[in-house]
Coordinates of C-alpha atoms in Angstrom, one line a residue:
X44 CA 31.3 -75.6 -68.2
X45 CA 32.0 -78.4 -70.5
X46 CA 30.4 -78.7 -73.9
X47 CA 28.0 -81.5 -74.1
X48 CA 28.5 -84.0 -77.1
X49 CA 25.4 -85.3 -78.8
X50 CA 25.3 -88.6 -80.8
X51 CA 22.1 -87.4 -82.9
X52 CA 19.9 -84.4 -83.9
X53 CA 17.2 -86.0 -81.9
X54 CA 19.2 -85.7 -78.8
X55 CA 19.9 -82.0 -79.8
X56 CA 16.3 -81.5 -80.5
X57 CA 15.2 -83.2 -77.2
X58 CA 18.1 -80.7 -75.3
X59 CA 16.8 -77.6 -76.8
X60 CA 13.1 -78.5 -76.0
X61 CA 14.3 -79.0 -72.4
X62 CA 16.1 -75.9 -72.5
X63 CA 12.9 -74.3 -74.0
X64 CA 10.7 -75.3 -71.3
X65 CA 13.1 -74.4 -68.5
X66 CA 13.2 -71.0 -69.9
X67 CA 9.5 -70.7 -69.9
X68 CA 9.5 -71.9 -66.4
X69 CA 12.1 -69.3 -65.3
X70 CA 10.1 -66.6 -67.0
X71 CA 6.9 -67.5 -65.3
X72 CA 8.6 -67.6 -61.9
X73 CA 10.3 -64.3 -62.6
X74 CA 6.8 -62.7 -63.4
X75 CA 5.5 -64.2 -59.8
X76 CA 8.5 -62.9 -58.1
X77 CA 7.7 -59.5 -59.7
X78 CA 4.1 -59.6 -58.6
X79 CA 5.0 -60.5 -55.3
X80 CA 7.2 -57.7 -54.8
X81 CA 5.0 -55.2 -56.6
X82 CA 2.1 -56.3 -53.9
X83 CA 4.4 -56.1 -51.1
X84 CA 5.2 -52.5 -52.1
X85 CA 1.8 -50.9 -51.8
X86 CA 1.4 -48.4 -49.3
X87 CA -1.1 -50.0 -47.1
X88 CA 0.9 -53.2 -47.3
X89 CA 3.9 -51.5 -46.1
X90 CA 2.1 -49.5 -43.4
X91 CA 0.2 -52.7 -42.0
X92 CA -2.7 -52.7 -43.8
X93 CA -6.1 -50.5 -43.2
X94 CA -6.1 -51.9 -39.5
X95 CA -2.5 -50.9 -39.2
X96 CA -3.1 -47.1 -40.5
X97 CA -6.0 -46.9 -38.2
X98 CA -4.4 -47.9 -35.0
X99 CA -1.1 -45.7 -36.0
X100 CA -3.4 -42.5 -36.7
X101 CA -5.4 -43.1 -33.4
X102 CA -2.2 -43.6 -31.3
X103 CA -0.8 -40.5 -33.3
X104 CA -3.9 -38.5 -32.4
X105 CA -4.1 -39.5 -28.7
X106 CA -0.2 -38.9 -28.0
X107 CA -0.6 -35.4 -29.8
X108 CA -3.5 -34.6 -27.2
X109 CA -1.6 -35.8 -24.2
X110 CA 1.6 -33.9 -25.3
X111 CA -0.9 -30.6 -25.6
X112 CA -2.3 -31.1 -22.2
X113 CA 1.0 -31.7 -20.7
X114 CA 2.5 -28.5 -22.5

């Protein structure tokens, strides 16, 4: 990576302000990504929400009843 050259302290200050803002933006984006990851790992979300859980329980219950009758 090439080292930038500056002609004045104003240029240095401007570059530092830009870098500070970029860092703040990156930090907020990281927070957003972490929140999205956390919310996608909730148990109800992993199983397809409440409706998905209900459907799975009903299917499991019906399948168990059918298997018991067949046995």
